[in-house]
Short mmCIF file of C-alpha atoms in Angstrom, two decimals:
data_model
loop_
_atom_site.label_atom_id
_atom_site.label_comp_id
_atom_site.label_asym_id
_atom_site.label_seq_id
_atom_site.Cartn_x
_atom_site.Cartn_y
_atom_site.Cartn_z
CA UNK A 239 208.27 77.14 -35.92
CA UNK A 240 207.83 75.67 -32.66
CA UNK A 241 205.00 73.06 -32.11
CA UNK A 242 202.86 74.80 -29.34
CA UNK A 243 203.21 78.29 -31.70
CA UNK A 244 201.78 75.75 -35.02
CA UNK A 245 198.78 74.41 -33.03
CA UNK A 246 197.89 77.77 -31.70
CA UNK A 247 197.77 79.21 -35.50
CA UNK A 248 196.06 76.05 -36.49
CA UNK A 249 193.17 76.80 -34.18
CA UNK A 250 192.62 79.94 -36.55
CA UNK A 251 194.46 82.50 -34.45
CA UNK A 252 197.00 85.04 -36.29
CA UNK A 253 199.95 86.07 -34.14
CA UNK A 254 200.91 89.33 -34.24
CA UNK A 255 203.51 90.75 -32.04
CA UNK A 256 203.35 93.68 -29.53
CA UNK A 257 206.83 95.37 -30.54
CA UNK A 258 208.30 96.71 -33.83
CA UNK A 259 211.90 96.26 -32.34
CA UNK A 260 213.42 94.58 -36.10
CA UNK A 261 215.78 91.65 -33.80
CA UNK A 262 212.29 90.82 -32.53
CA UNK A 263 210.21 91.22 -35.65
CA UNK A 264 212.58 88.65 -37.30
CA UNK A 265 212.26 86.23 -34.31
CA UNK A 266 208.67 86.12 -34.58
CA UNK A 267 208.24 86.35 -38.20
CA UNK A 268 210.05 83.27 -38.05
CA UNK A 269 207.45 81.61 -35.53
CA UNK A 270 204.53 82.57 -37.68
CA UNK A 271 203.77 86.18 -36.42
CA UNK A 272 201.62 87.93 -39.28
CA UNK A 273 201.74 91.27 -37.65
CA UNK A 274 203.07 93.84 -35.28
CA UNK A 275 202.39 96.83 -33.20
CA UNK A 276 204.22 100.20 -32.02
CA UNK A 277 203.53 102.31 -29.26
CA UNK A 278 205.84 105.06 -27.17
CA UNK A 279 207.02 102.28 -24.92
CA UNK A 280 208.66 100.55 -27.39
CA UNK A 281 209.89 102.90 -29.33
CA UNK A 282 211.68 104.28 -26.04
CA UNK A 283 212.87 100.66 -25.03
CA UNK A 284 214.58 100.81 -28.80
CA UNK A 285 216.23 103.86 -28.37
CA UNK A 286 217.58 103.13 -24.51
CA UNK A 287 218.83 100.30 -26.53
CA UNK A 288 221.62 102.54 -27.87
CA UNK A 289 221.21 101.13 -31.91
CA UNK A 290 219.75 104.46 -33.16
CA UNK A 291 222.11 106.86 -31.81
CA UNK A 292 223.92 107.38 -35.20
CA UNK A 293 220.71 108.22 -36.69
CA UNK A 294 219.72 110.40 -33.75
CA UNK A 295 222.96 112.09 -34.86
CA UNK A 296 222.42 112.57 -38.11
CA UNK A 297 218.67 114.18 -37.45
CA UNK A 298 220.23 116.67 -34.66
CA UNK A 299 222.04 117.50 -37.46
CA UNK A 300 219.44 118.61 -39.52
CA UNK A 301 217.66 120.56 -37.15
CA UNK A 302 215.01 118.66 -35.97
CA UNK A 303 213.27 119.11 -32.57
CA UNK A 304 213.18 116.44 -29.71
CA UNK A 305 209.02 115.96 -31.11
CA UNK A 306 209.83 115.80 -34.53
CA UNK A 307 213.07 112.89 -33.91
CA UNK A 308 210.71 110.78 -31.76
CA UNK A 309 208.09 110.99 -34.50
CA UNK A 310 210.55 110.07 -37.21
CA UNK A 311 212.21 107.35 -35.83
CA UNK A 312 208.60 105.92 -34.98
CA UNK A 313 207.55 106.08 -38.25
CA UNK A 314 211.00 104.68 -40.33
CA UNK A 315 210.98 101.90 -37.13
CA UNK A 316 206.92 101.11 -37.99
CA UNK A 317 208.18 100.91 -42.23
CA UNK A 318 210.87 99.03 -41.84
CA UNK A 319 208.40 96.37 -40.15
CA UNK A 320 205.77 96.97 -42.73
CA UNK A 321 208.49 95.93 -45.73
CA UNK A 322 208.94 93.05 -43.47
CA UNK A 323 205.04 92.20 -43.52
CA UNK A 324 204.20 93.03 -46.90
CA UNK A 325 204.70 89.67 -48.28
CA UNK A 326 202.27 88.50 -46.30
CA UNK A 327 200.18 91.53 -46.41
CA UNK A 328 200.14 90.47 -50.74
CA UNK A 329 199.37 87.19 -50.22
CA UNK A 330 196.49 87.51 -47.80
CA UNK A 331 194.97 90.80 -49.65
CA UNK A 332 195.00 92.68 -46.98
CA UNK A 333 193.55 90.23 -44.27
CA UNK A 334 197.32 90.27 -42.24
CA UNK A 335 200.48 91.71 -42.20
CA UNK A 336 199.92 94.89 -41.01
CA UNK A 337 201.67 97.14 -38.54
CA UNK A 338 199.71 99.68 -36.28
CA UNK A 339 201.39 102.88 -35.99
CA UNK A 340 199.81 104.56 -32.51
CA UNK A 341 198.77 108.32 -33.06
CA UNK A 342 200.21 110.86 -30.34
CA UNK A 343 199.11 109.95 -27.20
CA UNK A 344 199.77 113.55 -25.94
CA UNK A 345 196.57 114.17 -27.42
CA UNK A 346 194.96 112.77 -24.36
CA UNK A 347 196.73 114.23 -21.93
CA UNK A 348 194.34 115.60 -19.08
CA UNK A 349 196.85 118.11 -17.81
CA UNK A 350 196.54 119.96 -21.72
CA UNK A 351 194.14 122.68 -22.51
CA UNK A 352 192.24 121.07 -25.16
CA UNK A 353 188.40 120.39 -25.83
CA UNK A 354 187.44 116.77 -26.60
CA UNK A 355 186.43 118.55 -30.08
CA UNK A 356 189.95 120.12 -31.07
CA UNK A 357 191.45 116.46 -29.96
CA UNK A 358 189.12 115.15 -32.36
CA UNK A 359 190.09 117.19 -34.94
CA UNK A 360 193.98 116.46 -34.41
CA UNK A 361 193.37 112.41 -34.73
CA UNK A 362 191.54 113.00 -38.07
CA UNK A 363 194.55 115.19 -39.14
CA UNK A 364 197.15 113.18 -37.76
CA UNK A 365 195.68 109.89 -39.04
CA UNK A 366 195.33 111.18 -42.24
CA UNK A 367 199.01 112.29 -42.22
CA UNK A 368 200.68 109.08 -41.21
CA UNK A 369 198.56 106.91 -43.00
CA UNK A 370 199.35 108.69 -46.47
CA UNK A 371 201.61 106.14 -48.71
CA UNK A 372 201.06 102.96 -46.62
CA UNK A 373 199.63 100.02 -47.68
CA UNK A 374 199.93 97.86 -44.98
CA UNK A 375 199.87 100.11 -41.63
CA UNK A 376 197.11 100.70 -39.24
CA UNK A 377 196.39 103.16 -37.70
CA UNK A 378 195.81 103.18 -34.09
CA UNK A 379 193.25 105.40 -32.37
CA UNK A 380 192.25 105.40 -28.46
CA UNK A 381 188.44 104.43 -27.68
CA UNK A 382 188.60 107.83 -26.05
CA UNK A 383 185.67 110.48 -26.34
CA UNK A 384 188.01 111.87 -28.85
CA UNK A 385 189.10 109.23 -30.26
CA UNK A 386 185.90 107.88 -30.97
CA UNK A 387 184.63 111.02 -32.27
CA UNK A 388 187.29 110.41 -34.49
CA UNK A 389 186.53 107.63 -36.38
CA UNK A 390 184.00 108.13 -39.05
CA UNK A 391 185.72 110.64 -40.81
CA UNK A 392 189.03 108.57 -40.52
CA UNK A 393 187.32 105.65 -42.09
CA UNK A 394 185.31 108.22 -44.89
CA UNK A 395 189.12 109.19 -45.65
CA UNK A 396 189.87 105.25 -46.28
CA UNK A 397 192.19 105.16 -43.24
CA UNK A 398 192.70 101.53 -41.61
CA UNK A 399 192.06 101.85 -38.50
CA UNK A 400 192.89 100.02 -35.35
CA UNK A 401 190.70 101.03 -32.39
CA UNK A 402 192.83 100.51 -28.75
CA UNK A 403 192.21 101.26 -25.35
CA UNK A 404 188.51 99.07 -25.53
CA UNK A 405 187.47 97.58 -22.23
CA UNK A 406 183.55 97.86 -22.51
CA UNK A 407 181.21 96.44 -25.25
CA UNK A 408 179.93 100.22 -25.10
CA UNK A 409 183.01 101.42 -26.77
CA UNK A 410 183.71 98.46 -29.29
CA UNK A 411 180.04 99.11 -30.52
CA UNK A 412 180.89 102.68 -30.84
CA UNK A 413 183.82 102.50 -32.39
CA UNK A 414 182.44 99.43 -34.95
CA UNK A 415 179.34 101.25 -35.69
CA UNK A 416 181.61 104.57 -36.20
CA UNK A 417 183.79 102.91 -38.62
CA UNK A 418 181.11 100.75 -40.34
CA UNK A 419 179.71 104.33 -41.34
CA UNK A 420 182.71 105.79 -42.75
CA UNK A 421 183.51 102.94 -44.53
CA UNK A 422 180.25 103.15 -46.61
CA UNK A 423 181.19 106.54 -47.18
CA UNK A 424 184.91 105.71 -48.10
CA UNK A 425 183.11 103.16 -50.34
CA UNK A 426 186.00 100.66 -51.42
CA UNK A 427 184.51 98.24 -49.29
CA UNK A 428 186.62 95.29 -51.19
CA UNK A 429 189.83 96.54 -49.50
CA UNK A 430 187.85 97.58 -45.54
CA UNK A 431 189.65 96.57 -42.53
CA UNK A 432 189.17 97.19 -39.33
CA UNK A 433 190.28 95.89 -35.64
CA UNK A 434 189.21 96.68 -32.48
CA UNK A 435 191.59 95.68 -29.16
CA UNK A 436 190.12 94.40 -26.32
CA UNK A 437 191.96 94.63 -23.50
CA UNK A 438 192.35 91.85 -21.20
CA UNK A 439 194.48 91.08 -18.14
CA UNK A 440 194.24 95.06 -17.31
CA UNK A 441 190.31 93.89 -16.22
CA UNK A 442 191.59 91.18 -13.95
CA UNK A 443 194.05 93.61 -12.11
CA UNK A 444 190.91 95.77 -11.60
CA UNK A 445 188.74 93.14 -10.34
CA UNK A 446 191.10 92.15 -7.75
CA UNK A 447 191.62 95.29 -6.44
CA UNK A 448 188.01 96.31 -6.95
CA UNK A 449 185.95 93.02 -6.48
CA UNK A 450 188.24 90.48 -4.06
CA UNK A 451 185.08 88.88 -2.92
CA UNK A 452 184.74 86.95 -6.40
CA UNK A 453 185.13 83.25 -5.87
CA UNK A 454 187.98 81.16 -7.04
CA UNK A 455 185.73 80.44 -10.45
CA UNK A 456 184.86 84.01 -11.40
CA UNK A 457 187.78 85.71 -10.22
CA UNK A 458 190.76 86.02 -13.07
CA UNK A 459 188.21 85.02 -15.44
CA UNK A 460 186.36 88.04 -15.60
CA UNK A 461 188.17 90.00 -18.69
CA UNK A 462 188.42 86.50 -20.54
CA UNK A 463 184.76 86.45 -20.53
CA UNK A 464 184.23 90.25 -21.75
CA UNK A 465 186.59 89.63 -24.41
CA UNK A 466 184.83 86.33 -25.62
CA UNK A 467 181.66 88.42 -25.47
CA UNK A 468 182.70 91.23 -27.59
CA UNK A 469 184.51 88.85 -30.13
CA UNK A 470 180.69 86.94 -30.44
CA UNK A 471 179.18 90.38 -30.96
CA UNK A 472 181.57 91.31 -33.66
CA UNK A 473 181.00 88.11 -35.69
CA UNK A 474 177.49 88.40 -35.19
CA UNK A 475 177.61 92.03 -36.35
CA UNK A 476 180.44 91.71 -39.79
CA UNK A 477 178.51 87.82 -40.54
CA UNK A 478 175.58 90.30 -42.25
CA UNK A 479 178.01 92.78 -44.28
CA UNK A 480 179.18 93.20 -47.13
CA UNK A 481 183.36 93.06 -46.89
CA UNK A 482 185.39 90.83 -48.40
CA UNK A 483 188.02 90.89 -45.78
CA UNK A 484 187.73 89.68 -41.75
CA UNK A 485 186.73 92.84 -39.14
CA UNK A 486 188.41 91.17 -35.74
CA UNK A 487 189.43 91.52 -32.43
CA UNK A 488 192.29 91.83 -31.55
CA UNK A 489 192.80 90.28 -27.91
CA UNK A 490 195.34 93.14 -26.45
CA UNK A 491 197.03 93.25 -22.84
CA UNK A 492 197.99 89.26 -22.99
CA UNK A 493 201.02 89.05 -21.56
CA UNK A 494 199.49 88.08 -17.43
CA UNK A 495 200.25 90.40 -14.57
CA UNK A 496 199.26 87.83 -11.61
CA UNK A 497 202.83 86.23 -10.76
CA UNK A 498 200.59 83.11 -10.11
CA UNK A 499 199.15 82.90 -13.78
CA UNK A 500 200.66 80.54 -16.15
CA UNK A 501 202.15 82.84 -18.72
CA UNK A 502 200.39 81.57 -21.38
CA UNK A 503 196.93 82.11 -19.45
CA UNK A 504 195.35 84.76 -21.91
CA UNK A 505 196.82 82.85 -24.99
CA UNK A 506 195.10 79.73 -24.22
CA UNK A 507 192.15 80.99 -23.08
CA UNK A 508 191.35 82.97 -26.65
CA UNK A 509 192.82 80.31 -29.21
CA UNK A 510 191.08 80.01 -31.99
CA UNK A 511 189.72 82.82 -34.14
CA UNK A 512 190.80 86.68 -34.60
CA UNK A 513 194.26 88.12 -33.49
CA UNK A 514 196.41 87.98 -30.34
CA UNK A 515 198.82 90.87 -30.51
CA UNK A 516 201.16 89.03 -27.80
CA UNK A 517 204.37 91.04 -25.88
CA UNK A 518 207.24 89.20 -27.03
CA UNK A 519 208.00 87.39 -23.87
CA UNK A 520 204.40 85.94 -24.26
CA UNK A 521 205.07 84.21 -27.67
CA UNK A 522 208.49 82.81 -26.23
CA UNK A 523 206.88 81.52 -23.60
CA UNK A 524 204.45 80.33 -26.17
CA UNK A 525 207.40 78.44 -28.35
CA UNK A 526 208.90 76.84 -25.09
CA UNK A 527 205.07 75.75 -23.30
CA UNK A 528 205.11 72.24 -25.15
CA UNK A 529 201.07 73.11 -24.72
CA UNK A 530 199.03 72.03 -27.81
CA UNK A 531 196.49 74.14 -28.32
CA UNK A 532 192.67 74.19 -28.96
CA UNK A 533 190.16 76.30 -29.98
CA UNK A 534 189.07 77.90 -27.04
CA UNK A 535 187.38 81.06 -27.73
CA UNK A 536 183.76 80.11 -28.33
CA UNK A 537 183.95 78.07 -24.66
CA UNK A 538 182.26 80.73 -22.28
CA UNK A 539 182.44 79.86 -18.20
CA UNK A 540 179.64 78.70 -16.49
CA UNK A 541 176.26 80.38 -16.37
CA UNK A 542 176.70 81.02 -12.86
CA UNK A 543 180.64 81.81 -13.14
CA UNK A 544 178.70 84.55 -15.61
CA UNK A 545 175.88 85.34 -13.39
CA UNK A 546 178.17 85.99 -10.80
CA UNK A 547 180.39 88.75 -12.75
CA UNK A 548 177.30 90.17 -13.99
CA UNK A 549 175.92 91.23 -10.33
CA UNK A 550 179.41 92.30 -9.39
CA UNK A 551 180.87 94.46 -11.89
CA UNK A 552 180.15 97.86 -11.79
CA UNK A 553 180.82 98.64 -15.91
CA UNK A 554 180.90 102.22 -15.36
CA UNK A 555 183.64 102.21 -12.65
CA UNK A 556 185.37 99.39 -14.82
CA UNK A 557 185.23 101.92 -17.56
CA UNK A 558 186.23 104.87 -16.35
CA UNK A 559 189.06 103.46 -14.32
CA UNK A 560 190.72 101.60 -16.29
CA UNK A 561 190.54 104.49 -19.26
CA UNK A 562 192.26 107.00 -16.44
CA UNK A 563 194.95 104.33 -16.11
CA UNK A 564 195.34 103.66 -19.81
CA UNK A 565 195.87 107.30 -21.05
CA UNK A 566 198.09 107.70 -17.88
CA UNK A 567 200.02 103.88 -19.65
CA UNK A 568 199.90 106.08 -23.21
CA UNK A 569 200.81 109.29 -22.03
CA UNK A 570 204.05 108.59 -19.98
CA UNK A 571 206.10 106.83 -22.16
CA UNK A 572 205.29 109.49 -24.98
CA UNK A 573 206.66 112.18 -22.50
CA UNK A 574 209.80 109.54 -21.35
CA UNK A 575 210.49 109.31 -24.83
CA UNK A 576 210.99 112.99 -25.61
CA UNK A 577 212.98 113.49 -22.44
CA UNK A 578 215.30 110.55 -23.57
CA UNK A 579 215.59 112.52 -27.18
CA UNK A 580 216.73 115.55 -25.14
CA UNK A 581 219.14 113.64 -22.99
CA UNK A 582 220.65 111.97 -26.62
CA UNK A 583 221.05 115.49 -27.71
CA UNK A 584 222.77 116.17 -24.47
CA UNK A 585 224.74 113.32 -24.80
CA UNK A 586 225.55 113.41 -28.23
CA UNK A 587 226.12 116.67 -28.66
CA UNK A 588 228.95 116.80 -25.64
CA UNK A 589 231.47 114.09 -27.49
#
């Protein structure tokens, strides 16, 4: 373990990674990384890779459609990075080493003929499905309408759930207060989790495009400071209950999209409590920074840093933008990933 990634878990962070490619889960298991993540993205990176063509193979061979491939290689790709978390998953009881398995983003799809109701309905069947057997997986449902809707009766079923897509303290307080009241329902409160990710360096993309009249101060600062927000809330909120294990953030979309942002921006900036789920060229460049970090995620900006953000962000907007562009993020690579299963088949089937 490198220095720089030792001081950042030693301000109380826990490092999970944001891929479930096994090369890369060992890497970063080896750093200290005490969790992971999936989504269609990476599962479609894996494949392009090549490595699974064999199995590919051997599932065309059984019949199975492009859908039902993409889906299984998802889920024996998310286990086989669960077995290498459960260790840890043992020795914390539950409080890390799990790995969040994303539900079909399809689901979302605008261009589908589906009510926000019958979407609702297929998250609390399909998180019921994939989270049958699995002691250490999350899983992972959009803040959506749907999604939303969704939780309750996902956490009444005893699912762990990990809420993404959250860029407003409207939909973290949904979703909490949603899961909060299945939970009591579910009523095995000793073994609860929950995380909620918060969504970061998407927000300071939108305010440049959106608000480029920030100053210098407020501007690159502003999804720092609605993270830090929502991660006071949250202890505020889980300080008064009953669980014997930690409801967190999880600080999501880390990896900085300014080309004039230190890579380890986002990292620094939230150091301290909770969970960074970090892409894997974030936590490299957190092994080779030589940075020692502090705790960093009680420190808010200035009050008028604040004040300022507060008369210039339109929530709303911020909201609904940023949602369009994150179930268009979700919704692509689910539909790349099929088309690459079909052009394996294609391939595979023509040697």
């Amino acid at each position: 373990m490198s220095d720089s990634i030792a001081s950042l878990i030693a301000t109380g962070t826990k490092l999970y990674l944001d891929s479930v490619e096994p090369s890369l889960i060992d890497q970063n298991l080896a750093w200290g990384a005490v969790g992971a993540t999936s989504n269609p993205a990476i599962i479609s990176d894996i494949v392009k890779g090549g490595g699974l063509d064999s199995r590919i193979e051997a599932l065309l061979g059984e019949g199975l459609d492009n859908e039902a491939i993409a889906w299984t290689l998802t889920d024996e790709l998310v286990i086989d990075a669960q077995k290498k978390f459960a260790s840890i998953h043992r020795e914390t009881e539950g409080n890390a080493g799990w790995v969040s398995f994303e539900l079909d983003p399809l689901l979302e799809d605008p261009t589908l003929d589906m009510s926000d109701s019958e979407r609702t309905a297929k998250y609390i069947e399909l998180g019921k499905k994939w989270s049958a057997g699995h002691t250490n997986r999350m899983i992972k449902v959009p803040a959506s309408e749907a999604g939303l809707a969704a939780l309750e009766e996902l956490a009444a079923a005893c699912v762990t759930l990990n809420v993404t897509l959250i860029f407003t303290d409207d939909q973290y307080t949904r979703a909490r207060d949603a899961i909060w009241r299945g939970a009591q329902r579910c009523g095995k409160l000793d073994s609860f989790k929950s995380v909620y990710s918060i969504f970061i360096s998407r927000i300071d993309i939108y305010t440049q495009e959106k608000l480029p009249g920030l100053s210098d101060e407020a501007q690159g600062t502003v999804g720092i400071l609605n993270a830090k927000r929502i991660w006071k809330a949250n202890q505020e909120f889980w300080s008064g209950k009953s669980t014997k294990l930690d409801q967190e953030l999880i600080f999501a979309s880390t990896g900085t999209k300014n080309p004039n942002d230190p890579p380890t921006k986002y990292v620094a900036a939230l150091a301290g409590s909770d969970i960074q789920t970090n892409p894997p060229a974030t936590n490299q460049a957190v092994v080779e920074s030589g940075i020692e970090f502090s705790r960093t995620v009680d420190q808010m900006p200035s009050k008028a840093v604040q004040d300022e953000i507060d008369a210039a962000l339109d929530i709303q907007d911020m909201h609904s933008t940023l949602m369009s562009e994150g179930v268009d993020k979700f919704v692509k690579p689910q539909r790349a990933l099929l088309d690459l299963i079909a052009a394996k088949r294609k391939e595979l089937s023509a040697t």
